[in-house]
PDB file of C-alpha atoms in Angstrom:
ATOM      1  CA  MET A 101      73.898-245.955 139.627  1.00  0.00           C
ATOM      2  CA  LYS A 102      74.821-249.370 141.024  1.00  0.00           C
ATOM      3  CA  ILE A 103      75.545-251.972 138.354  1.00  0.00           C
ATOM      4  CA  LEU A 104      75.738-255.757 138.441  1.00  0.00           C
ATOM      5  CA  PHE A 105      78.262-257.134 135.955  1.00  0.00           C
ATOM      6  CA  VAL A 106      77.317-260.440 134.304  1.00  0.00           C
ATOM      7  CA  GLY A 107      79.771-262.279 132.106  1.00  0.00           C
ATOM      8  CA  SER A 108      82.745-264.412 131.212  1.00  0.00           C
ATOM      9  CA  THR A 109      85.318-264.799 128.423  1.00  0.00           C
ATOM     10  CA  LYS A 110      87.942-262.264 127.410  1.00  0.00           C
ATOM     11  CA  ARG A 111      85.241-259.881 126.101  1.00  0.00           C
ATOM     12  CA  GLY A 112      83.487-259.995 129.474  1.00  0.00           C
ATOM     13  CA  PHE A 113      86.696-259.500 131.436  1.00  0.00           C
ATOM     14  CA  MET A 114      87.617-256.506 129.284  1.00  0.00           C
ATOM     15  CA  THR A 115      84.099-255.069 129.712  1.00  0.00           C
ATOM     16  CA  LEU A 116      84.374-255.429 133.490  1.00  0.00           C
ATOM     17  CA  GLN A 117      87.804-253.780 133.498  1.00  0.00           C
ATOM     18  CA  ALA A 118      86.452-250.877 131.410  1.00  0.00           C
ATOM     19  CA  LEU A 119      83.469-250.394 133.724  1.00  0.00           C
ATOM     20  CA  ILE A 120      85.749-250.226 136.760  1.00  0.00           C
ATOM     21  CA  ALA A 121      88.326-247.976 135.041  1.00  0.00           C
ATOM     22  CA  GLY A 122      85.514-245.666 133.935  1.00  0.00           C
ATOM     23  CA  GLY A 123      84.334-245.231 137.512  1.00  0.00           C
ATOM     24  CA  ALA A 124      81.139-247.300 137.277  1.00  0.00           C
ATOM     25  CA  ASP A 125      79.710-248.376 140.624  1.00  0.00           C
ATOM     26  CA  VAL A 126      79.994-252.140 140.115  1.00  0.00           C
ATOM     27  CA  CYS A 127      78.224-253.490 143.188  1.00  0.00           C
ATOM     28  CA  GLY A 128      78.413-257.185 142.264  1.00  0.00           C
ATOM     29  CA  ILE A 129      79.593-259.707 139.719  1.00  0.00           C
ATOM     30  CA  LEU A 130      77.801-262.757 138.361  1.00  0.00           C
ATOM     31  CA  SER A 131      80.598-264.747 136.731  1.00  0.00           C
ATOM     32  CA  LEU A 132      79.466-267.315 134.170  1.00  0.00           C
ATOM     33  CA  ALA A 133      81.523-270.486 133.813  1.00  0.00           C
ATOM     34  CA  GLN A 134      82.976-270.973 130.360  1.00  0.00           C
ATOM     35  CA  ASP A 135      82.598-274.170 128.354  1.00  0.00           C
ATOM     36  CA  SER A 136      85.048-276.905 129.321  1.00  0.00           C
ATOM     37  CA  HIS A 137      86.675-276.989 125.850  1.00  0.00           C
ATOM     38  CA  GLU A 138      87.815-273.361 126.032  1.00  0.00           C
ATOM     39  CA  ARG A 139      91.551-273.068 126.652  1.00  0.00           C
ATOM     40  CA  ASP A 140      91.700-269.338 127.357  1.00  0.00           C
ATOM     41  CA  ARG A 141      89.934-269.084 130.735  1.00  0.00           C
ATOM     42  CA  TYR A 142      88.733-265.900 132.429  1.00  0.00           C
ATOM     43  CA  GLU A 143      86.719-267.089 135.458  1.00  0.00           C
ATOM     44  CA  SER A 144      89.740-266.898 137.765  1.00  0.00           C
ATOM     45  CA  ARG A 145      90.776-263.478 136.412  1.00  0.00           C
ATOM     46  CA  ILE A 146      87.272-262.145 137.064  1.00  0.00           C
ATOM     47  CA  LYS A 147      87.364-263.621 140.572  1.00  0.00           C
ATOM     48  CA  VAL A 148      90.775-262.066 141.310  1.00  0.00           C
ATOM     49  CA  LEU A 149      89.536-258.663 140.117  1.00  0.00           C
ATOM     50  CA  ALA A 150      86.420-259.008 142.285  1.00  0.00           C
ATOM     51  CA  THR A 151      88.525-259.942 145.304  1.00  0.00           C
ATOM     52  CA  GLU A 152      90.995-257.087 144.754  1.00  0.00           C
ATOM     53  CA  ARG A 153      88.131-254.586 144.451  1.00  0.00           C
ATOM     54  CA  ARG A 154      86.085-256.198 147.249  1.00  0.00           C
ATOM     55  CA  ILE A 155      83.147-256.672 144.913  1.00  0.00           C
ATOM     56  CA  PRO A 156      80.723-259.468 145.889  1.00  0.00           C
ATOM     57  CA  ILE A 157      80.805-262.287 143.352  1.00  0.00           C
ATOM     58  CA  ARG A 158      78.732-265.340 142.566  1.00  0.00           C
ATOM     59  CA  GLU A 159      79.706-267.987 140.043  1.00  0.00           C
ATOM     60  CA  THR A 160      77.348-270.125 137.968  1.00  0.00           C
ATOM     61  CA  LYS A 161      77.090-271.986 134.668  1.00  0.00           C
ATOM     62  CA  SER A 162      73.528-270.866 133.990  1.00  0.00           C
ATOM     63  CA  VAL A 163      71.051-268.282 135.216  1.00  0.00           C
ATOM     64  CA  ARG A 164      67.890-270.308 135.712  1.00  0.00           C
ATOM     65  CA  SER A 165      66.955-268.912 139.086  1.00  0.00           C
ATOM     66  CA  ALA A 166      65.403-265.548 139.881  1.00  0.00           C
ATOM     67  CA  ASP A 167      67.528-265.686 143.039  1.00  0.00           C
ATOM     68  CA  TYR A 168      70.429-264.041 141.175  1.00  0.00           C
ATOM     69  CA  GLY A 169      68.278-261.043 140.266  1.00  0.00           C
ATOM     70  CA  ARG A 170      66.971-260.745 143.825  1.00  0.00           C
ATOM     71  CA  TRP A 171      70.525-261.014 145.197  1.00  0.00           C
ATOM     72  CA  ALA A 172      71.649-258.210 142.881  1.00  0.00           C
ATOM     73  CA  THR A 173      68.726-255.839 143.376  1.00  0.00           C
ATOM     74  CA  GLU A 174      67.664-256.520 146.972  1.00  0.00           C
ATOM     75  CA  ASP A 175      70.962-257.432 148.648  1.00  0.00           C
ATOM     76  CA  LEU A 176      73.367-255.316 146.572  1.00  0.00           C
ATOM     77  CA  GLY A 177      71.061-252.500 145.436  1.00  0.00           C
ATOM     78  CA  ALA A 178      71.819-252.957 141.722  1.00  0.00           C
ATOM     79  CA  GLU A 179      69.676-250.740 139.511  1.00  0.00           C
ATOM     80  CA  SER A 180      71.068-252.045 136.228  1.00  0.00           C
ATOM     81  CA  ALA A 181      73.078-254.950 134.864  1.00  0.00           C
ATOM     82  CA  MET A 182      75.786-254.915 132.207  1.00  0.00           C
ATOM     83  CA  CYS A 183      76.537-258.152 130.365  1.00  0.00           C
ATOM     84  CA  GLY A 184      79.709-258.967 128.481  1.00  0.00           C
ATOM     85  CA  GLY A 185      80.795-262.328 127.148  1.00  0.00           C
ATOM     86  CA  VAL A 186      77.398-263.888 127.854  1.00  0.00           C
ATOM     87  CA  ARG A 187      76.645-266.852 125.592  1.00  0.00           C
ATOM     88  CA  ILE A 188      73.307-267.884 127.031  1.00  0.00           C
ATOM     89  CA  LEU A 189      69.798-266.470 126.930  1.00  0.00           C
ATOM     90  CA  LEU A 190      69.047-264.839 130.246  1.00  0.00           C
ATOM     91  CA  PRO A 191      65.570-265.545 131.630  1.00  0.00           C
ATOM     92  CA  GLU A 192      63.025-262.750 131.907  1.00  0.00           C
ATOM     93  CA  ASP A 193      62.684-263.210 135.668  1.00  0.00           C
ATOM     94  CA  PHE A 194      66.366-262.207 135.833  1.00  0.00           C
ATOM     95  CA  TYR A 195      66.714-259.363 133.319  1.00  0.00           C
ATOM     96  CA  ALA A 196      63.369-257.762 134.192  1.00  0.00           C
ATOM     97  CA  THR A 197      64.476-257.392 137.825  1.00  0.00           C
ATOM     98  CA  PHE A 198      66.642-254.350 137.115  1.00  0.00           C
ATOM     99  CA  PRO A 199      64.721-251.048 137.221  1.00  0.00           C
ATOM    100  CA  ARG A 200      67.134-249.325 134.799  1.00  0.00           C
ATOM    101  CA  GLY A 201      67.510-252.298 132.510  1.00  0.00           C
ATOM    102  CA  CYS A 202      69.836-255.151 131.773  1.00  0.00           C
ATOM    103  CA  TRP A 203      72.221-254.327 128.927  1.00  0.00           C
ATOM    104  CA  GLY A 204      74.512-256.363 126.720  1.00  0.00           C
ATOM    105  CA  VAL A 205      77.584-255.707 124.591  1.00  0.00           C
ATOM    106  CA  HIS A 206      77.609-257.445 121.199  1.00  0.00           C
ATOM    107  CA  ASP A 207      80.378-257.544 118.593  1.00  0.00           C
ATOM    108  CA  SER A 208      78.311-256.500 115.581  1.00  0.00           C
ATOM    109  CA  LEU A 209      76.203-253.650 114.363  1.00  0.00           C
ATOM    110  CA  LEU A 210      72.903-255.106 115.488  1.00  0.00           C
ATOM    111  CA  PRO A 211      70.516-256.259 114.233  1.00  0.00           C
ATOM    112  CA  ASP A 212      73.025-257.866 111.856  1.00  0.00           C
ATOM    113  CA  TYR A 213      74.875-260.963 113.049  1.00  0.00           C
ATOM    114  CA  ARG A 214      72.904-261.773 116.152  1.00  0.00           C
ATOM    115  CA  GLY A 215      74.122-264.810 118.033  1.00  0.00           C
ATOM    116  CA  PHE A 216      77.462-266.546 118.252  1.00  0.00           C
ATOM    117  CA  ALA A 217      80.662-265.489 116.425  1.00  0.00           C
ATOM    118  CA  PRO A 218      79.471-262.202 114.870  1.00  0.00           C
ATOM    119  CA  LEU A 219      82.994-261.038 113.978  1.00  0.00           C
ATOM    120  CA  ASN A 220      83.765-264.346 112.303  1.00  0.00           C
ATOM    121  CA  TRP A 221      80.627-264.076 110.168  1.00  0.00           C
ATOM    122  CA  ALA A 222      81.324-260.458 109.253  1.00  0.00           C
ATOM    123  CA  ILE A 223      84.789-261.485 108.025  1.00  0.00           C
ATOM    124  CA  ILE A 224      83.488-264.587 106.215  1.00  0.00           C
ATOM    125  CA  ASN A 225      80.860-262.436 104.474  1.00  0.00           C
ATOM    126  CA  ASP A 226      83.473-259.797 103.573  1.00  0.00           C
ATOM    127  CA  GLU A 227      81.580-256.984 105.270  1.00  0.00           C
ATOM    128  CA  PRO A 228      83.066-253.539 104.588  1.00  0.00           C
ATOM    129  CA  LYS A 229      82.478-252.480 108.207  1.00  0.00           C
ATOM    130  CA  THR A 230      81.385-253.799 111.569  1.00  0.00           C
ATOM    131  CA  GLY A 231      81.238-252.488 115.106  1.00  0.00           C
ATOM    132  CA  VAL A 232      80.012-253.023 118.634  1.00  0.00           C
ATOM    133  CA  SER A 233      76.443-252.523 119.861  1.00  0.00           C
ATOM    134  CA  LEU A 234      74.981-251.903 123.283  1.00  0.00           C
ATOM    135  CA  PHE A 235      71.485-253.346 123.560  1.00  0.00           C
ATOM    136  CA  ARG A 236      68.790-254.058 126.127  1.00  0.00           C
ATOM    137  CA  ILE A 237      68.534-257.734 127.020  1.00  0.00           C
ATOM    138  CA  SER A 238      65.207-259.224 125.939  1.00  0.00           C
ATOM    139  CA  GLU A 239      63.669-262.618 125.232  1.00  0.00           C
ATOM    140  CA  ARG A 240      65.351-262.777 121.792  1.00  0.00           C
ATOM    141  CA  MET A 241      69.033-263.525 121.283  1.00  0.00           C
ATOM    142  CA  ASP A 242      70.739-260.113 120.922  1.00  0.00           C
ATOM    143  CA  GLY A 243      67.336-258.766 119.964  1.00  0.00           C
ATOM    144  CA  GLY A 244      66.455-255.971 122.352  1.00  0.00           C
ATOM    145  CA  GLU A 245      66.396-252.204 121.931  1.00  0.00           C
ATOM    146  CA  ILE A 246      69.737-250.896 120.595  1.00  0.00           C
TER     147      ILE A 246
END
């Protein structure tokens, strides 16, 4: 199955590396620009990895256009998308484009700690355990099928 990777940050870069190391057919990358205040940058590392692997890449700050979904599915043949390090809500006209779904990695045992900084909140709230969830992207923040 051909997969589009969508993401940024260290979490996203590590997710992309794991997909490639695991033999996933990553047919394209949609790299999301990080916020300007972030010191630890991963856009260039994602771009280098894409170049080394000859994986088509597009870079953007936001995904407001259905063109990205059409590029992935029609031009690259992506059947699914995997998101890591995504800090924005993806629009339905993007995530609904993928016949086998658009999936996200989240650093909590969903549905607990949806949204930003889930590990921080788990630590602050002295949770006895936490984990990582894989979920289907939907209209709600970290709210799709787990």
